[in-house]
Amino acid sequence: VSRADLALLVPELILSGMALVLLLAARRIQRTPLAMGGTVLAALGAALAAATAESGTGVGGMITVDGYSRFFLVLVAAALALAAFLSARHPEGERGLRVEYHVLFLLTATGMMLAVSSLDLLTLYLGLELMTLCSTVLVGFTVERPAANEAALKYFLIASFASALLLFGISLTYGLTGATELAAIASALKSAEGNPLPLVALGLVLAGLAFKIAAVPFHAWAPDAYQGASAPVAAFLAAGSKAAGLAALGRVCLIAFPSEAGALGRILVVLAGLSIVVGSLLALSQTDMKRLLAYSSIAHVGYALLGLAAGTPGGAAATMTYAFFYVFMTLGAFGVVIALGAQGESLDGYRGLAAQRPGLAALMLLFLLSLTGIPPTAGFAAKFVVIVSAVRADHLLLAVLAVLCSVVSAFVYLRVVVFMYMREPTAPVPARVSMTVSTALALAALVTLFGGIVPGSLVPWAVSP
Amino acid sequence: VSAYGEYIGIAVTFVLAGGIALAMVILGSTLGKKNPTAVKLAPFECGKDPLSVPMGRLAIKFYLTAILFILFDVELVFLYPWAVVYRELGLTGLVEMGVFLGVLMAGFVYAWDNGALDWK
């Protein structure tokens, strides 16, 4: 490993280094804010290092820093920092394994970053696996809650199954092309026209990655896992792991399998359409907020896939924009759930919130409007670019479907708004929101508003691989 | 056929071994005398009572010790090949191994810190 190789991995090294330091000091840190501060500091350092890193490829052609990875590295670091802020009220926060909780956050983010900057199927798999393993432990972190144990077990079993599919796809690809590097796979597949086996390999790899981003029909684990996990963990899973999965999916689709572009496009169109329809419809009947947001996240992955389904650099850029704004609005919505404590987890808890906590209700309104895709929020700008890219790729039916399901999802999100603004309060809400949760909410709200008012702000950075 | 020629011996061994084993089972069950008794029909388990709880309770600390053992085991697996090519790798190899051992030892120190070595 040369110095140039290490320079490519600085963000990952910062996060894992901080994780090691926290782990060594775990029994000596008496105060939670110290562990949280360390995590946020590492996230800021990693974001800074990623943003200023020089482009290049190294570590045997497996790791790269380019515009694409820089974008997602910063996004993952931001999600980590916000999720750490949101963990102030974590049920385990005041006793027990408070430092280990943040260590697992750091390592999950390290895995995401590794997956995002991979140019090789093996490092990609390694990164995704690190992410999945650590988040499994995080999902089951509140050991004394049976729901958390069940969620962790379900998540573990289905994630293992997905990993097996992904590995099978990778091994088939290797058998066909003799390569695991994305670019080498592409050039080897170009000469293998007419062979049906690359299609099988592609299908398996796509299925494995679709599990990671919870796209229908590989979504069944998400609602249970999110509901069983504590809210900050669910928020980090919904935001970070989807962003990392989408980044990995985008790179694999665009670099490794351009020879299968036709089939790839059709598979992604089906995944996107199903995710949008099923996610929006199933969200209608949810009364648990974490489940509702889980189904909403499934629908949003469908919208994000609209860009990738186009198969063009412009489409990938649209997906990047969508992923970016989605992370902030989802973390914001989960943030309000966390701020309300146990009461925020059920829909009934939002009755009359506007009368008791007008500020919190207004923030929730902003995030819900953004999730629906109503201007002037970032959600509208994001939805606009992906639907435009679907229209440009002649997926007219899909574009119409996306708009229709947006209307359906408006009912889902506005139902919460009706509860907040037009119902009488039933229970008193928690008196104060912790400083760090407010900070995270403010940051998420800022990005959500800014992205809506200045819609083109991300264009210079959202460059496809 | 010529490419796989050297494997023919293995295939013949498989066929012979399978054939002989199959023949013994078939011959035993067709030609042998049958005189079933209740004791003979009971599941055989080395003279033990076959109807009992399969496994007693096992203290979790054994698993912990086993995991700590694996920590050192994995370390050794990497140390041996490193020692063989130590001279060729030079200072870089030493530093890299130091980092690797440092990370592993951090895990060990964490386990120690949390009382993994207290046998009670």
Coordinates of C-alpha atoms in Angstrom, one line a residue, chain A residues 275-286 295 299 405 408-409 412:
Chain A
S275 CA -41.6 0.4 -5.7
I276 CA -43.5 3.6 -6.4
V277 CA -46.9 1.9 -6.6
V278 CA -46.5 -0.6 -3.7
G279 CA -44.7 1.8 -1.4
S280 CA -47.3 4.5 -1.9
L281 CA -50.3 2.2 -1.6
L282 CA -49.1 0.3 1.5
A283 CA -48.2 3.5 3.3
L284 CA -51.9 4.5 3.2
S285 CA -52.9 2.1 5.9
Q286 CA -50.1 2.6 8.3
Y295 CA -43.1 2.4 3.1
A299 CA -41.6 4.5 -2.7
C405 CA -48.6 7.9 -7.1
V408 CA -51.6 9.0 -3.6
S409 CA -48.6 9.7 -1.3
V412 CA -50.4 9.6 3.2

